[in-house]
Every structure is written in C-alpha cells, then in structure tokens.
Amino acid sequence: MPEPKQTNKDQVYADPRGQVAAFAFDETVAEVFDDMIRRSVPGYGMTLSLLGIIAQHYAKPGTRIYDLGCSLGAGIASMGAKLKTQDVTFVGVDNSAAMLDRCRPNLAAVEKAHRIELSCQDIQDTLIENASIVVLNFTLQFIPQEERCALLTRIREGLIPGGVLVLSEKILFDDPQIQADLTTLHHDFKRAHGYSDLEIAQKRAAIENVLIPETIDAHETRLSQAGFARDEIWLQCFNFASFLAFK
Ligand code: GEK
C-alpha cells in the first residue's frame, strides 16, 4: 500500500542551520504546529481529550471559558465537543496572528453550538472575568518568570467561586539525575516520532531562552501565592505535567 501523503509535517529544523535563531510562533511554525506539538509533547493528545472531560464537569452556564495561548484552537475544539451546556462563551487568546488566522476555521463545529471570541493579544493584557474555566495549556512557560504570578493572580480573581485553572507545563526536576533521565526519555519520545538528532538539537537551541520551565514545587508555590486554595497534578508524562488549581 502506498504511504499516505503527509501534509503539514514539521520539518522546520530538518536542515542544518549555521546559526539557530530564537524560536518564534511565526507562519512557518503555525503551518506545521499541530504535527510539531503532537510529536514533541508526550501526553499532548491525552491532555486535550481529558480537557474535554474536565470542561464537562466545571463549565457553568452563563460563564466564560478562556484558552490563553490557544494556538490553533485544539483546546477549545476539545472542550466544545464535550460540553452539554450551550450557554458558555469560549474566549481564545494568542499573540501570534499566524496561529489565530488558522484557528477560527478549526472551530467551525464548535461555533455551531457555542459563542467563540478570538483575540490576537498578549494574554497579560486579557481581561479575565466571569470565568468557570481558564486553560493555560503549555503557555505560561513562555511568559517572563517575574510576570507569571501577576497573571495567575488576575486569573484567580477572574474565576467564579468553584472555577478552575488548568495549567500544563514542561517541568524541571531538582535531582540532576532525574532531570537528565527524563530529558533523555523526552528526546527518545521525539526520536520515536521521527525527529532526527539534528532536529532535536536545533529545536533545543532555538527554544532554550524562549521556553523557561520550572519545577513542580515552583509552580505550586506560585499558585498558592496567586491565591489559589489548592491544586493537584492530574496528568504527568515524563517532563510534562498538568495541574488543576482551584479558586
Ligand atoms: C494547545 N494551548 O494546542 N500572549 C499570547 N499568546 C502567547 C504569549 C503571550 N504573551 N506567549 C506565547 N503565546 C495550545 C498550545 S503553544 C505551546 C500552546 C508550545 C502563544 C504562542 O503564540 C503559542 O501559540 C502558544 O502561546 C504556546 O493546546 O508551543 O509549546
């Protein structure tokens, strides 16, 4: 049988580059982003599908559901497909025009049943109000560290009582051996999904100063400083984890 034709395959770092520029969510990346994140983030598909289940439980009629750093809209698509209540407004925010241009067409099915507002803006400028759910699915890691607590505080303030934040991040480990082993396992995951050693090395160099991961402890301390009453990790795959934080 002939191989199926692969479209939008991530080959951004396939060819050797003299100088690897800092990673950016530009047209080239947006074009292949779905393939890139699925082959790069262990558990990404599982995170999205369980996000639908979480939304089903915590969404309240008459509220807003925010996806901050919504990229191509995968989080909203997953939540929208599962929600029984019609009376919610999805708010998708991303500061990459290349991503948002491709986002709305992906949400046609959700838009038949729910209101959707999409904004091209910095999530640090987004007004968050009357939210039953706020999702930061692998986005906080791109915000300067010293600005993360203020953002989380505004999110907590914008949540209704009983509202939740879903925070997914690449994470670091205090123990150097565990850090080394889980980094190796992550690279093995990427290799198993067809990335070459060159692609892995060049992507790593590009993203090094752009995506700043932190430990589970650092996240939990900050969530508490931002006023969240409690939190728990509900999914972890190698060096990627997702927290549920409760107002
Ligand atoms: C998913 N949640 O598919 N303001 C707005 N958007 C931002 C900012 C900012 N300050 N910084 C980064 N972004 C998605 C995946 S990707 C994760 C999220 C990754 C946006 C950026 O443009 C990109 O679309 C997204 O956050 C991060 O479930 O690439 O590892």
PDB file of N, CA and C in Angstrom, residues 1-85:
ATOM      1  N   MET A   1       0.835  -1.210   0.000  1.00  0.00           N
ATOM      2  CA  MET A   1       0.000   0.000   0.000  1.00  0.00           C
ATOM      3  C   MET A   1       0.866   1.255   0.000  1.00  0.00           C
ATOM      4  N   PRO A   2       0.525   2.257  -0.826  1.00  0.00           N
ATOM      5  CA  PRO A   2       1.350   3.476  -0.792  1.00  0.00           C
ATOM      6  C   PRO A   2       1.214   4.184   0.546  1.00  0.00           C
ATOM      7  N   GLU A   3       2.319   4.830   0.966  1.00  0.00           N
ATOM      8  CA  GLU A   3       2.298   5.643   2.195  1.00  0.00           C
ATOM      9  C   GLU A   3       1.284   6.768   2.035  1.00  0.00           C
ATOM     10  N   PRO A   4       0.463   7.072   3.058  1.00  0.00           N
ATOM     11  CA  PRO A   4      -0.421   8.226   2.921  1.00  0.00           C
ATOM     12  C   PRO A   4       0.408   9.505   2.777  1.00  0.00           C
ATOM     13  N   LYS A   5      -0.080  10.442   1.951  1.00  0.00           N
ATOM     14  CA  LYS A   5       0.650  11.692   1.739  1.00  0.00           C
ATOM     15  C   LYS A   5       0.615  12.499   3.035  1.00  0.00           C
ATOM     16  N   GLN A   6       1.795  12.881   3.519  1.00  0.00           N
ATOM     17  CA  GLN A   6       1.819  13.651   4.758  1.00  0.00           C
ATOM     18  C   GLN A   6       1.768  15.139   4.446  1.00  0.00           C
ATOM     19  N   THR A   7       0.803  15.802   5.050  1.00  0.00           N
ATOM     20  CA  THR A   7       0.704  17.243   4.842  1.00  0.00           C
ATOM     21  C   THR A   7       1.074  17.928   6.148  1.00  0.00           C
ATOM     22  N   ASN A   8       1.594  19.145   6.033  1.00  0.00           N
ATOM     23  CA  ASN A   8       1.914  19.961   7.200  1.00  0.00           C
ATOM     24  C   ASN A   8       2.809  19.238   8.199  1.00  0.00           C
ATOM     25  N   LYS A   9       3.777  18.482   7.691  1.00  0.00           N
ATOM     26  CA  LYS A   9       4.714  17.784   8.568  1.00  0.00           C
ATOM     27  C   LYS A   9       5.772  18.779   9.041  1.00  0.00           C
ATOM     28  N   ASP A  10       6.085  18.715  10.318  1.00  0.00           N
ATOM     29  CA  ASP A  10       7.105  19.614  10.869  1.00  0.00           C
ATOM     30  C   ASP A  10       8.493  19.203  10.389  1.00  0.00           C
ATOM     31  N   GLN A  11       9.072  20.048   9.531  1.00  0.00           N
ATOM     32  CA  GLN A  11      10.454  19.834   9.095  1.00  0.00           C
ATOM     33  C   GLN A  11      11.253  21.119   9.294  1.00  0.00           C
ATOM     34  N   VAL A  12      10.768  21.946  10.254  1.00  0.00           N
ATOM     35  CA  VAL A  12      11.335  23.283  10.452  1.00  0.00           C
ATOM     36  C   VAL A  12      12.841  23.205  10.745  1.00  0.00           C
ATOM     37  N   TYR A  13      13.247  22.204  11.530  1.00  0.00           N
ATOM     38  CA  TYR A  13      14.664  22.106  11.911  1.00  0.00           C
ATOM     39  C   TYR A  13      15.365  20.926  11.240  1.00  0.00           C
ATOM     40  N   ALA A  14      14.817  20.447  10.112  1.00  0.00           N
ATOM     41  CA  ALA A  14      15.369  19.245   9.472  1.00  0.00           C
ATOM     42  C   ALA A  14      16.720  19.495   8.799  1.00  0.00           C
ATOM     43  N   ASP A  15      16.915  20.712   8.263  1.00  0.00           N
ATOM     44  CA  ASP A  15      18.178  21.013   7.564  1.00  0.00           C
ATOM     45  C   ASP A  15      19.131  21.751   8.490  1.00  0.00           C
ATOM     46  N   PRO A  16      20.451  21.468   8.323  1.00  0.00           N
ATOM     47  CA  PRO A  16      21.415  22.129   9.207  1.00  0.00           C
ATOM     48  C   PRO A  16      21.371  23.651   9.052  1.00  0.00           C
ATOM     49  N   ARG A  17      21.453  24.354  10.175  1.00  0.00           N
ATOM     50  CA  ARG A  17      21.472  25.823  10.148  1.00  0.00           C
ATOM     51  C   ARG A  17      22.774  26.288  10.764  1.00  0.00           C
ATOM     52  N   GLY A  18      23.419  27.257  10.132  1.00  0.00           N
ATOM     53  CA  GLY A  18      24.658  27.812  10.684  1.00  0.00           C
ATOM     54  C   GLY A  18      24.390  28.408  12.046  1.00  0.00           C
ATOM     55  N   GLN A  19      23.406  29.268  12.070  1.00  0.00           N
ATOM     56  CA  GLN A  19      23.014  29.971  13.291  1.00  0.00           C
ATOM     57  C   GLN A  19      21.551  29.607  13.551  1.00  0.00           C
ATOM     58  N   VAL A  20      21.235  29.125  14.749  1.00  0.00           N
ATOM     59  CA  VAL A  20      19.832  28.801  15.038  1.00  0.00           C
ATOM     60  C   VAL A  20      19.190  29.996  15.736  1.00  0.00           C
ATOM     61  N   ALA A  21      18.241  30.624  15.048  1.00  0.00           N
ATOM     62  CA  ALA A  21      17.573  31.811  15.620  1.00  0.00           C
ATOM     63  C   ALA A  21      16.602  31.398  16.719  1.00  0.00           C
ATOM     64  N   ALA A  22      16.268  32.353  17.582  1.00  0.00           N
ATOM     65  CA  ALA A  22      15.319  32.079  18.672  1.00  0.00           C
ATOM     66  C   ALA A  22      13.972  31.645  18.091  1.00  0.00           C
ATOM     67  N   PHE A  23      13.355  30.684  18.743  1.00  0.00           N
ATOM     68  CA  PHE A  23      12.075  30.123  18.296  1.00  0.00           C
ATOM     69  C   PHE A  23      10.986  31.191  18.319  1.00  0.00           C
ATOM     70  N   ALA A  24      10.159  31.206  17.280  1.00  0.00           N
ATOM     71  CA  ALA A  24       9.029  32.146  17.242  1.00  0.00           C
ATOM     72  C   ALA A  24       7.817  31.452  16.643  1.00  0.00           C
ATOM     73  N   PHE A  25       6.621  31.866  17.095  1.00  0.00           N
ATOM     74  CA  PHE A  25       5.377  31.281  16.582  1.00  0.00           C
ATOM     75  C   PHE A  25       4.979  32.034  15.317  1.00  0.00           C
ATOM     76  N   ASP A  26       5.774  31.864  14.276  1.00  0.00           N
ATOM     77  CA  ASP A  26       5.556  32.591  13.026  1.00  0.00           C
ATOM     78  C   ASP A  26       4.798  31.709  12.028  1.00  0.00           C
ATOM     79  N   GLU A  27       4.693  32.187  10.793  1.00  0.00           N
ATOM     80  CA  GLU A  27       3.946  31.455   9.751  1.00  0.00           C
ATOM     81  C   GLU A  27       4.465  30.030   9.564  1.00  0.00           C
ATOM     82  N   THR A  28       5.810  29.904   9.525  1.00  0.00           N
ATOM     83  CA  THR A  28       6.411  28.583   9.275  1.00  0.00           C
ATOM     84  C   THR A  28       6.018  27.594  10.360  1.00  0.00           C
ATOM     85  N   VAL A  29       6.052  28.057  11.601  1.00  0.00           N
ATOM     86  CA  VAL A  29       5.708  27.177  12.722  1.00  0.00           C
ATOM     87  C   VAL A  29       4.197  26.924  12.751  1.00  0.00           C
ATOM     88  N   ALA A  30       3.397  27.983  12.558  1.00  0.00           N
ATOM     89  CA  ALA A  30       1.934  27.822  12.619  1.00  0.00           C
ATOM     90  C   ALA A  30       1.450  26.800  11.589  1.00  0.00           C
ATOM     91  N   GLU A  31       2.092  26.791  10.436  1.00  0.00           N
ATOM     92  CA  GLU A  31       1.702  25.898   9.342  1.00  0.00           C
ATOM     93  C   GLU A  31       1.817  24.419   9.740  1.00  0.00           C
ATOM     94  N   VAL A  32       2.777  24.112  10.610  1.00  0.00           N
ATOM     95  CA  VAL A  32       3.022  22.691  10.964  1.00  0.00           C
ATOM     96  C   VAL A  32       2.780  22.439  12.458  1.00  0.00           C
ATOM     97  N   PHE A  33       2.164  23.409  13.143  1.00  0.00           N
ATOM     98  CA  PHE A  33       2.165  23.377  14.606  1.00  0.00           C
ATOM     99  C   PHE A  33       1.497  22.133  15.200  1.00  0.00           C
ATOM    100  N   ASP A  34       0.394  21.714  14.608  1.00  0.00           N
ATOM    101  CA  ASP A  34      -0.309  20.560  15.180  1.00  0.00           C
ATOM    102  C   ASP A  34       0.608  19.334  15.187  1.00  0.00           C
ATOM    103  N   ASP A  35       1.286  19.113  14.064  1.00  0.00           N
ATOM    104  CA  ASP A  35       2.222  17.980  13.969  1.00  0.00           C
ATOM    105  C   ASP A  35       3.394  18.167  14.939  1.00  0.00           C
ATOM    106  N   MET A  36       3.898  19.400  15.018  1.00  0.00           N
ATOM    107  CA  MET A  36       5.052  19.700  15.886  1.00  0.00           C
ATOM    108  C   MET A  36       4.734  19.382  17.346  1.00  0.00           C
ATOM    109  N   ILE A  37       3.601  19.861  17.830  1.00  0.00           N
ATOM    110  CA  ILE A  37       3.320  19.698  19.270  1.00  0.00           C
ATOM    111  C   ILE A  37       2.953  18.243  19.587  1.00  0.00           C
ATOM    112  N   ARG A  38       2.258  17.579  18.680  1.00  0.00           N
ATOM    113  CA  ARG A  38       1.903  16.174  18.941  1.00  0.00           C
ATOM    114  C   ARG A  38       3.140  15.279  18.990  1.00  0.00           C
ATOM    115  N   ARG A  39       4.146  15.580  18.133  1.00  0.00           N
ATOM    116  CA  ARG A  39       5.362  14.747  18.108  1.00  0.00           C
ATOM    117  C   ARG A  39       6.407  15.207  19.112  1.00  0.00           C
ATOM    118  N   SER A  40       6.147  16.350  19.792  1.00  0.00           N
ATOM    119  CA  SER A  40       7.143  16.905  20.710  1.00  0.00           C
ATOM    120  C   SER A  40       6.742  16.822  22.181  1.00  0.00           C
ATOM    121  N   VAL A  41       5.448  16.824  22.456  1.00  0.00           N
ATOM    122  CA  VAL A  41       4.989  16.881  23.850  1.00  0.00           C
ATOM    123  C   VAL A  41       4.312  15.564  24.218  1.00  0.00           C
ATOM    124  N   PRO A  42       5.001  14.737  25.005  1.00  0.00           N
ATOM    125  CA  PRO A  42       4.392  13.476  25.421  1.00  0.00           C
ATOM    126  C   PRO A  42       3.093  13.758  26.183  1.00  0.00           C
ATOM    127  N   GLY A  43       2.034  13.071  25.798  1.00  0.00           N
ATOM    128  CA  GLY A  43       0.755  13.234  26.508  1.00  0.00           C
ATOM    129  C   GLY A  43      -0.101  14.379  25.997  1.00  0.00           C
ATOM    130  N   TYR A  44       0.338  15.060  24.942  1.00  0.00           N
ATOM    131  CA  TYR A  44      -0.437  16.214  24.448  1.00  0.00           C
ATOM    132  C   TYR A  44      -1.864  15.790  24.044  1.00  0.00           C
ATOM    133  N   GLY A  45      -1.972  14.707  23.282  1.00  0.00           N
ATOM    134  CA  GLY A  45      -3.293  14.240  22.830  1.00  0.00           C
ATOM    135  C   GLY A  45      -4.172  13.855  24.010  1.00  0.00           C
ATOM    136  N   MET A  46      -3.569  13.195  24.988  1.00  0.00           N
ATOM    137  CA  MET A  46      -4.302  12.782  26.194  1.00  0.00           C
ATOM    138  C   MET A  46      -4.753  14.023  26.979  1.00  0.00           C
ATOM    139  N   THR A  47      -3.863  15.018  27.095  1.00  0.00           N
ATOM    140  CA  THR A  47      -4.207  16.259  27.805  1.00  0.00           C
ATOM    141  C   THR A  47      -5.446  16.887  27.155  1.00  0.00           C
ATOM    142  N   LEU A  48      -5.437  16.961  25.837  1.00  0.00           N
ATOM    143  CA  LEU A  48      -6.563  17.588  25.142  1.00  0.00           C
ATOM    144  C   LEU A  48      -7.845  16.799  25.340  1.00  0.00           C
ATOM    145  N   SER A  49      -7.752  15.483  25.230  1.00  0.00           N
ATOM    146  CA  SER A  49      -9.005  14.735  25.305  1.00  0.00           C
ATOM    147  C   SER A  49      -9.562  14.776  26.730  1.00  0.00           C
ATOM    148  N   LEU A  50      -8.679  14.768  27.741  1.00  0.00           N
ATOM    149  CA  LEU A  50      -9.187  14.841  29.116  1.00  0.00           C
ATOM    150  C   LEU A  50      -9.645  16.255  29.476  1.00  0.00           C
ATOM    151  N   LEU A  51      -9.120  17.250  28.767  1.00  0.00           N
ATOM    152  CA  LEU A  51      -9.582  18.631  28.952  1.00  0.00           C
ATOM    153  C   LEU A  51     -11.085  18.707  28.673  1.00  0.00           C
ATOM    154  N   GLY A  52     -11.540  17.943  27.699  1.00  0.00           N
ATOM    155  CA  GLY A  52     -12.975  17.889  27.394  1.00  0.00           C
ATOM    156  C   GLY A  52     -13.764  17.384  28.590  1.00  0.00           C
ATOM    157  N   ILE A  53     -13.247  16.352  29.239  1.00  0.00           N
ATOM    158  CA  ILE A  53     -13.925  15.774  30.414  1.00  0.00           C
ATOM    159  C   ILE A  53     -13.935  16.796  31.555  1.00  0.00           C
ATOM    160  N   ILE A  54     -12.802  17.475  31.742  1.00  0.00           N
ATOM    161  CA  ILE A  54     -12.703  18.493  32.799  1.00  0.00           C
ATOM    162  C   ILE A  54     -13.723  19.609  32.522  1.00  0.00           C
ATOM    163  N   ALA A  55     -13.795  20.038  31.271  1.00  0.00           N
ATOM    164  CA  ALA A  55     -14.716  21.123  30.912  1.00  0.00           C
ATOM    165  C   ALA A  55     -16.159  20.731  31.198  1.00  0.00           C
ATOM    166  N   GLN A  56     -16.480  19.481  30.852  1.00  0.00           N
ATOM    167  CA  GLN A  56     -17.832  18.978  31.092  1.00  0.00           C
ATOM    168  C   GLN A  56     -18.201  19.139  32.572  1.00  0.00           C
ATOM    169  N   HIS A  57     -17.242  18.904  33.431  1.00  0.00           N
ATOM    170  CA  HIS A  57     -17.514  18.921  34.873  1.00  0.00           C
ATOM    171  C   HIS A  57     -17.578  20.334  35.436  1.00  0.00           C
ATOM    172  N   TYR A  58     -16.673  21.216  34.997  1.00  0.00           N
ATOM    173  CA  TYR A  58     -16.540  22.523  35.667  1.00  0.00           C
ATOM    174  C   TYR A  58     -17.226  23.676  34.931  1.00  0.00           C
ATOM    175  N   ALA A  59     -17.595  23.499  33.671  1.00  0.00           N
ATOM    176  CA  ALA A  59     -18.245  24.604  32.939  1.00  0.00           C
ATOM    177  C   ALA A  59     -19.594  24.916  33.568  1.00  0.00           C
ATOM    178  N   LYS A  60     -19.854  26.208  33.727  1.00  0.00           N
ATOM    179  CA  LYS A  60     -21.144  26.618  34.311  1.00  0.00           C
ATOM    180  C   LYS A  60     -21.876  27.491  33.298  1.00  0.00           C
ATOM    181  N   PRO A  61     -23.212  27.311  33.178  1.00  0.00           N
ATOM    182  CA  PRO A  61     -23.973  28.141  32.251  1.00  0.00           C
ATOM    183  C   PRO A  61     -23.806  29.628  32.573  1.00  0.00           C
ATOM    184  N   GLY A  62     -23.734  30.451  31.552  1.00  0.00           N
ATOM    185  CA  GLY A  62     -23.638  31.900  31.742  1.00  0.00           C
ATOM    186  C   GLY A  62     -22.232  32.384  32.033  1.00  0.00           C
ATOM    187  N   THR A  63     -21.235  31.501  31.906  1.00  0.00           N
ATOM    188  CA  THR A  63     -19.846  31.906  32.200  1.00  0.00           C
ATOM    189  C   THR A  63     -18.999  31.876  30.930  1.00  0.00           C
ATOM    190  N   ARG A  64     -17.727  32.250  31.130  1.00  0.00           N
ATOM    191  CA  ARG A  64     -16.770  32.252  30.035  1.00  0.00           C
ATOM    192  C   ARG A  64     -15.689  31.198  30.282  1.00  0.00           C
ATOM    193  N   ILE A  65     -15.215  30.601  29.203  1.00  0.00           N
ATOM    194  CA  ILE A  65     -14.117  29.623  29.283  1.00  0.00           C
ATOM    195  C   ILE A  65     -12.968  30.162  28.447  1.00  0.00           C
ATOM    196  N   TYR A  66     -11.852  30.431  29.114  1.00  0.00           N
ATOM    197  CA  TYR A  66     -10.712  31.052  28.440  1.00  0.00           C
ATOM    198  C   TYR A  66      -9.670  30.010  28.075  1.00  0.00           C
ATOM    199  N   ASP A  67      -9.142  30.102  26.855  1.00  0.00           N
ATOM    200  CA  ASP A  67      -7.974  29.309  26.473  1.00  0.00           C
ATOM    201  C   ASP A  67      -6.878  30.316  26.118  1.00  0.00           C
ATOM    202  N   LEU A  68      -5.941  30.506  27.051  1.00  0.00           N
ATOM    203  CA  LEU A  68      -4.906  31.538  26.895  1.00  0.00           C
ATOM    204  C   LEU A  68      -3.682  30.919  26.226  1.00  0.00           C
ATOM    205  N   GLY A  69      -3.341  31.423  25.047  1.00  0.00           N
ATOM    206  CA  GLY A  69      -2.311  30.783  24.217  1.00  0.00           C
ATOM    207  C   GLY A  69      -2.976  29.640  23.478  1.00  0.00           C
ATOM    208  N   CYS A  70      -4.073  29.967  22.767  1.00  0.00           N
ATOM    209  CA  CYS A  70      -4.939  28.905  22.205  1.00  0.00           C
ATOM    210  C   CYS A  70      -4.364  28.301  20.931  1.00  0.00           C
ATOM    211  N   SER A  71      -3.321  28.904  20.358  1.00  0.00           N
ATOM    212  CA  SER A  71      -2.695  28.384  19.124  1.00  0.00           C
ATOM    213  C   SER A  71      -3.742  28.119  18.036  1.00  0.00           C
ATOM    214  N   LEU A  72      -3.879  26.867  17.616  1.00  0.00           N
ATOM    215  CA  LEU A  72      -4.783  26.534  16.516  1.00  0.00           C
ATOM    216  C   LEU A  72      -6.184  26.160  17.007  1.00  0.00           C
ATOM    217  N   GLY A  73      -6.426  26.330  18.312  1.00  0.00           N
ATOM    218  CA  GLY A  73      -7.775  26.112  18.838  1.00  0.00           C
ATOM    219  C   GLY A  73      -8.061  24.696  19.305  1.00  0.00           C
ATOM    220  N   ALA A  74      -7.011  23.889  19.465  1.00  0.00           N
ATOM    221  CA  ALA A  74      -7.232  22.474  19.819  1.00  0.00           C
ATOM    222  C   ALA A  74      -7.928  22.326  21.173  1.00  0.00           C
ATOM    223  N   GLY A  75      -7.586  23.194  22.128  1.00  0.00           N
ATOM    224  CA  GLY A  75      -8.202  23.113  23.463  1.00  0.00           C
ATOM    225  C   GLY A  75      -9.681  23.444  23.399  1.00  0.00           C
ATOM    226  N   ILE A  76     -10.021  24.511  22.689  1.00  0.00           N
ATOM    227  CA  ILE A  76     -11.432  24.902  22.570  1.00  0.00           C
ATOM    228  C   ILE A  76     -12.213  23.827  21.809  1.00  0.00           C
ATOM    229  N   ALA A  77     -11.599  23.263  20.777  1.00  0.00           N
ATOM    230  CA  ALA A  77     -12.272  22.211  19.998  1.00  0.00           C
ATOM    231  C   ALA A  77     -12.593  21.018  20.888  1.00  0.00           C
ATOM    232  N   SER A  78     -11.622  20.659  21.731  1.00  0.00           N
ATOM    233  CA  SER A  78     -11.824  19.502  22.602  1.00  0.00           C
ATOM    234  C   SER A  78     -12.908  19.778  23.649  1.00  0.00           C
ATOM    235  N   MET A  79     -12.852  20.966  24.259  1.00  0.00           N
ATOM    236  CA  MET A  79     -13.861  21.298  25.284  1.00  0.00           C
ATOM    237  C   MET A  79     -15.235  21.456  24.647  1.00  0.00           C
ATOM    238  N   GLY A  80     -15.272  22.152  23.506  1.00  0.00           N
ATOM    239  CA  GLY A  80     -16.550  22.431  22.845  1.00  0.00           C
ATOM    240  C   GLY A  80     -17.263  21.159  22.414  1.00  0.00           C
ATOM    241  N   ALA A  81     -16.479  20.153  22.024  1.00  0.00           N
ATOM    242  CA  ALA A  81     -17.084  18.898  21.566  1.00  0.00           C
ATOM    243  C   ALA A  81     -17.769  18.156  22.714  1.00  0.00           C
ATOM    244  N   LYS A  82     -17.315  18.413  23.941  1.00  0.00           N
ATOM    245  CA  LYS A  82     -17.838  17.642  25.073  1.00  0.00           C
ATOM    246  C   LYS A  82     -18.932  18.373  25.863  1.00  0.00           C
ATOM    247  N   LEU A  83     -18.990  19.708  25.750  1.00  0.00           N
ATOM    248  CA  LEU A  83     -19.875  20.482  26.618  1.00  0.00           C
ATOM    249  C   LEU A  83     -21.346  20.257  26.318  1.00  0.00           C
ATOM    250  N   LYS A  84     -22.100  19.988  27.368  1.00  0.00           N
ATOM    251  CA  LYS A  84     -23.546  19.832  27.177  1.00  0.00           C
ATOM    252  C   LYS A  84     -24.214  21.197  27.263  1.00  0.00           C
ATOM    253  N   THR A  85     -23.716  22.040  28.222  1.00  0.00           N
ATOM    254  CA  THR A  85     -24.339  23.357  28.362  1.00  0.00           C
ATOM    255  C   THR A  85     -23.987  24.242  27.165  1.00  0.00           C
TER     256      THR A  85
END
